[in-house]
mmCIF file of C-alpha atoms in Angstrom:
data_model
loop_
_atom_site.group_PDB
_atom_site.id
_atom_site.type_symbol
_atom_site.label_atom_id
_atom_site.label_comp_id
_atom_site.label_asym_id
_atom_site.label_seq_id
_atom_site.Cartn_x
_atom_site.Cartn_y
_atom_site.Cartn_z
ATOM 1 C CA UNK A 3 -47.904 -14.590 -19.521
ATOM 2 C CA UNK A 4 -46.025 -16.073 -16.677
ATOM 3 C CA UNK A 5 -45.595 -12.861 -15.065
ATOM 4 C CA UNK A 6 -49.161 -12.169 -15.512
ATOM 5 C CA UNK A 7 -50.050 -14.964 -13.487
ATOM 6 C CA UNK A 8 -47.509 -14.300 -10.880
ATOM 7 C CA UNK A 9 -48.752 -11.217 -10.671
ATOM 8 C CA UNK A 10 -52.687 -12.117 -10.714
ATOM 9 C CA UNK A 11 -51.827 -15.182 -8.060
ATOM 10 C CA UNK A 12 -49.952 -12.425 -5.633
ATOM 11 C CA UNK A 13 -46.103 -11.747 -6.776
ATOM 12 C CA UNK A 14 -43.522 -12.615 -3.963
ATOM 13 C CA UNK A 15 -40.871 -9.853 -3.720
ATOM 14 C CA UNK A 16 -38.457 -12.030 -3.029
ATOM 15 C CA UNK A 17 -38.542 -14.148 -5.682
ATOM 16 C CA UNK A 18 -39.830 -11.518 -8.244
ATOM 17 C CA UNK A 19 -36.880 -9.079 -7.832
ATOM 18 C CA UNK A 20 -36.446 -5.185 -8.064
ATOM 19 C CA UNK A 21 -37.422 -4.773 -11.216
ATOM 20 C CA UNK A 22 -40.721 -6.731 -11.540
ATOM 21 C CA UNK A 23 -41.759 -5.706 -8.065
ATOM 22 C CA UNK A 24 -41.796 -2.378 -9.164
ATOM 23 C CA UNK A 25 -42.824 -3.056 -12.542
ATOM 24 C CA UNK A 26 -46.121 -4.748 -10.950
ATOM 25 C CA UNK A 27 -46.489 -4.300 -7.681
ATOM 26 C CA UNK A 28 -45.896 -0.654 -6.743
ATOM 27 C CA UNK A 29 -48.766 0.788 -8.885
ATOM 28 C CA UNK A 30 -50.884 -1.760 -7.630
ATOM 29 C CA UNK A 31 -50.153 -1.039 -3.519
ATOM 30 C CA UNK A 32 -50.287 2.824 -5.050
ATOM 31 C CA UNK A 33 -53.696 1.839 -6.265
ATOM 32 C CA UNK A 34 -54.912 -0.536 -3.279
ATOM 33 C CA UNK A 35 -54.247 2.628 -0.825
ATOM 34 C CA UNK A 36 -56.467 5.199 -3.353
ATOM 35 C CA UNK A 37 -59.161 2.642 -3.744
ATOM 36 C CA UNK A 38 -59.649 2.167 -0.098
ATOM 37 C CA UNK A 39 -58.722 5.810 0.779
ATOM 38 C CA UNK A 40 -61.844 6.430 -1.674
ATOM 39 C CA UNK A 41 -64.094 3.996 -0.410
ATOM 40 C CA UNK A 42 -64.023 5.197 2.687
ATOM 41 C CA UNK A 43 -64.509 8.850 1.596
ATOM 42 C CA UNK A 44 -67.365 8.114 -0.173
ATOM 43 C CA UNK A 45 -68.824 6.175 3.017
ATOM 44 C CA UNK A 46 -67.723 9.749 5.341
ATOM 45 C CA UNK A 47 -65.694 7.118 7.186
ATOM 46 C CA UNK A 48 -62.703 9.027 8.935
ATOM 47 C CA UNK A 49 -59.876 7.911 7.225
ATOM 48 C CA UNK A 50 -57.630 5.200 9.114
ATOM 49 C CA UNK A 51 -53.874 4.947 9.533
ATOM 50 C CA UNK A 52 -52.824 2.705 6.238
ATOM 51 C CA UNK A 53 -49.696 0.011 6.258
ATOM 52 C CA UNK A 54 -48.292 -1.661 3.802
ATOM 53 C CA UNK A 55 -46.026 -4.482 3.929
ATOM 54 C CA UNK A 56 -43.991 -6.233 1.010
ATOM 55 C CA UNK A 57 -41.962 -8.921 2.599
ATOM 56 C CA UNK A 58 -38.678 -9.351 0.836
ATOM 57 C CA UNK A 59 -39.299 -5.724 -0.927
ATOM 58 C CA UNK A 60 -35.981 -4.163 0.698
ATOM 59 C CA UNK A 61 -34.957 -3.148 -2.590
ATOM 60 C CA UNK A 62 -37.809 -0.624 -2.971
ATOM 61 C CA UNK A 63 -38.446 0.888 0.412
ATOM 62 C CA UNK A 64 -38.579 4.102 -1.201
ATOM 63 C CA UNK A 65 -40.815 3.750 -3.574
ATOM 64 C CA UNK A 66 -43.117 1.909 -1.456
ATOM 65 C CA UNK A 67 -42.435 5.156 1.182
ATOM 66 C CA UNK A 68 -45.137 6.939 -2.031
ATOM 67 C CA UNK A 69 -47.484 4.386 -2.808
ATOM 68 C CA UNK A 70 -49.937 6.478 -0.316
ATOM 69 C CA UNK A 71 -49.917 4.420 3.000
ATOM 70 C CA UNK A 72 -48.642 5.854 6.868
ATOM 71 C CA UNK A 73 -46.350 3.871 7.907
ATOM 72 C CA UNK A 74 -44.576 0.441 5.885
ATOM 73 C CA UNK A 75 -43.656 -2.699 7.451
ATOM 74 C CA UNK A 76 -40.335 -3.979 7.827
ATOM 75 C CA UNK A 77 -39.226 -8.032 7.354
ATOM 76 C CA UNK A 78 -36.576 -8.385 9.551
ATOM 77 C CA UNK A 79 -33.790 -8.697 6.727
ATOM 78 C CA UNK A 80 -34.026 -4.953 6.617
ATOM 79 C CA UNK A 81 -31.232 -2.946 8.263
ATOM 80 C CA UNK A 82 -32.430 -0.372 10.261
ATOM 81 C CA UNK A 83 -30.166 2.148 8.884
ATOM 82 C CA UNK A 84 -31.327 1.558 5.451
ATOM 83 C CA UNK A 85 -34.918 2.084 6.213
ATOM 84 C CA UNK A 86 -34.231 5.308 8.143
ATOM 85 C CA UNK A 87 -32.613 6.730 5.156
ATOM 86 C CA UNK A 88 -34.749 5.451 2.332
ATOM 87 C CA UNK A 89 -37.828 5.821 3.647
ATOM 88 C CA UNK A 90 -39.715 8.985 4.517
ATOM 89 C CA UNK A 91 -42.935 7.705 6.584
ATOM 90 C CA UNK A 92 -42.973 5.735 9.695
ATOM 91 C CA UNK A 93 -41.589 2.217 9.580
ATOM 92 C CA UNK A 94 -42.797 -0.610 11.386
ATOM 93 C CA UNK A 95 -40.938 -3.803 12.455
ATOM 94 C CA UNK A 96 -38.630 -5.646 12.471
ATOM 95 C CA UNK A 97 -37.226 -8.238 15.149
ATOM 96 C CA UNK A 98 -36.867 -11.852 13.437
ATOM 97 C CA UNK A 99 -39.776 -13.743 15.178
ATOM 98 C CA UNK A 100 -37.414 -16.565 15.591
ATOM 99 C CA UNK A 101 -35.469 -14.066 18.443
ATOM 100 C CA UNK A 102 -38.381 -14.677 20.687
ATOM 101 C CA UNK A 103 -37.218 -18.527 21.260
ATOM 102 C CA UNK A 104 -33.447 -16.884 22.344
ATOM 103 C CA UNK A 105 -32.732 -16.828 26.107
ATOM 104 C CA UNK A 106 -34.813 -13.634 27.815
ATOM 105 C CA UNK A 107 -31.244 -11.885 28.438
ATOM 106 C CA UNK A 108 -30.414 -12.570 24.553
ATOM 107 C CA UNK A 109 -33.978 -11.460 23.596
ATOM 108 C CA UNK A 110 -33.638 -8.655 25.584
ATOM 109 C CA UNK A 111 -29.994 -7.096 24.199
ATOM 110 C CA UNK A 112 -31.799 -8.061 20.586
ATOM 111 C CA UNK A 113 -34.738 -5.793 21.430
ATOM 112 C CA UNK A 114 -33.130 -3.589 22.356
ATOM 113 C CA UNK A 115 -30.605 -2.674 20.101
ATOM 114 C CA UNK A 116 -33.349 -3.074 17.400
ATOM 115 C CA UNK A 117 -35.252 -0.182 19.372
ATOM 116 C CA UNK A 118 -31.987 1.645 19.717
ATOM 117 C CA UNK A 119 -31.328 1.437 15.860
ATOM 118 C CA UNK A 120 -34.539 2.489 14.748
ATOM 119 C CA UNK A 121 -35.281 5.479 17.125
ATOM 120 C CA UNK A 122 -38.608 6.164 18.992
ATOM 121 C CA UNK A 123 -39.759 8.974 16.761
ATOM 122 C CA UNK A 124 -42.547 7.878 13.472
ATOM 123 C CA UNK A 125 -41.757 3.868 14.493
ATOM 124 C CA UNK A 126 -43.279 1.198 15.812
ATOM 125 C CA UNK A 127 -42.008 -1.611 17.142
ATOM 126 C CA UNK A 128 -43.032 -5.177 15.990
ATOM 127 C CA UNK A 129 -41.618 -8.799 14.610
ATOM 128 C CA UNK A 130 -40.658 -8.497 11.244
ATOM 129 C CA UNK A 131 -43.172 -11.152 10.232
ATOM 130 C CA UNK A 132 -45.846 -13.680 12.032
ATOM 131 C CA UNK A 133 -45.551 -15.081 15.538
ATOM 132 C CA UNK A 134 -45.161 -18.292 15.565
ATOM 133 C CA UNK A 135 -48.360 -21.033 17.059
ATOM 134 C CA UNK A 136 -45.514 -22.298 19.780
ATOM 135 C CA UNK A 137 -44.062 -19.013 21.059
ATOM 136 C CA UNK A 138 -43.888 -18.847 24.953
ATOM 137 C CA UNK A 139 -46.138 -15.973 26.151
ATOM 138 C CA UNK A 140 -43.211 -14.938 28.403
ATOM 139 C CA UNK A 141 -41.068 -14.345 25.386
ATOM 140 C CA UNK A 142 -43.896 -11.600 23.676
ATOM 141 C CA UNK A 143 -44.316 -10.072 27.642
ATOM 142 C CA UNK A 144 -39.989 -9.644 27.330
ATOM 143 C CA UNK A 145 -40.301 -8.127 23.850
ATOM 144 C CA UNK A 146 -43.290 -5.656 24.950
ATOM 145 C CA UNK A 147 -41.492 -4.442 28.479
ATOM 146 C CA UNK A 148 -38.030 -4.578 26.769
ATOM 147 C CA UNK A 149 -39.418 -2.078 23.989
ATOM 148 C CA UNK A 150 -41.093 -0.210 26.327
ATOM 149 C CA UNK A 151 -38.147 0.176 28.570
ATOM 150 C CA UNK A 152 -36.093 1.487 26.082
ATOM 151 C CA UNK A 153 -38.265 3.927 24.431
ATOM 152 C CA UNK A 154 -38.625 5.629 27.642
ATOM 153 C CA UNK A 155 -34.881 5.702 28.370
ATOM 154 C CA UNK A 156 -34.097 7.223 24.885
ATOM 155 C CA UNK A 157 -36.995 9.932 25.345
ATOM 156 C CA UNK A 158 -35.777 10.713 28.827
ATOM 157 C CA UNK A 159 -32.151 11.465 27.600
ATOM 158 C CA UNK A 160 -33.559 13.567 25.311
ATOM 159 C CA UNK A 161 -30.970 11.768 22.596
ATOM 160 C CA UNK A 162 -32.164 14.361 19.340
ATOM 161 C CA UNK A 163 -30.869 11.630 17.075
ATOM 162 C CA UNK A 164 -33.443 9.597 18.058
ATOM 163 C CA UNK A 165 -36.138 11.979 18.394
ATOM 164 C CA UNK A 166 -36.017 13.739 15.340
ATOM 165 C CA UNK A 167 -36.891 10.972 12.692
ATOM 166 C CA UNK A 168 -39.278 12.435 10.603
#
């Protein structure tokens, strides 16, 4: 019964662990993606890019991959590498929001490499979680231009490691 109520009150990944988050979470984000896949079927809505994110779910990233969304969101505990290999749809994510109160050179290099690790091809960069009430609006501008710069420098070189995520 106390899972059932952990489960009816919203489950935490973290906490929950492998085996209960796939014991009762995946066939409900399976089910949550039908239902509103459905839904807007039955309305002749076009149907709209779907993602899912299960903070502290590194541990399934696969399975989530099949629970029917586009793309899944990444905390930023996730290593890059990890996600590329276990997951088969785009990925989205997955700077630590706290990066944006580094110094802009720092917050740059961490961008950076984060955009390096993950490729330009079926990703999108983002924090790995909410930005915080206090953030300095120079530190998003830093993260947008940084990602920006990048991506164009690793689609210019033409780097097919980088290109070819699929």
């Amino acid at each position: 019964q106390w899972y059932q109520r952990r489960v009816s009150s919203g489950i935490n990944a973290e906490y929950g662990g492998p085996e209960l988050f796939e014991e009762f979470c995946i066939s409900y984000l399976q089910e949550i993606a039908l239902s509103v896949r459905k839904g807007l079927a039955e309305r002749q809505v076009p149907d709209v890019p779907m993602i899912v994110f299960a903070k502290g779910a590194y541990h399934s990233i696969a399975k989530i991959s099949y629970t029917g969304y586009d793309v899944v969101g990444l905390d930023w505990t996730v290593d890059p590498n990890i996600a590329r290999d276990f997951c088969h749809i785009a990925v989205q994510g997955n700077l630590d929001p706290c990066a944006l109160y580094a110094p802009k050179e720092e917050l740059t290099e961490k961008v950076a490499e984060m955009v390096r690790q993950f490729g330009v091809r079926n990703y999108i960069a983002n924090l790995g979680h909410g930005i915080y009430p206090d953030m300095d609006p120079e530190s998003v501008k830093t993260f947008v231009d940084t990602v920006h710069r990048v991506s164009e420098e690793i689609m210019n070189k033409g780097d097919p490691f980088n290109q070819l995520y699929t």
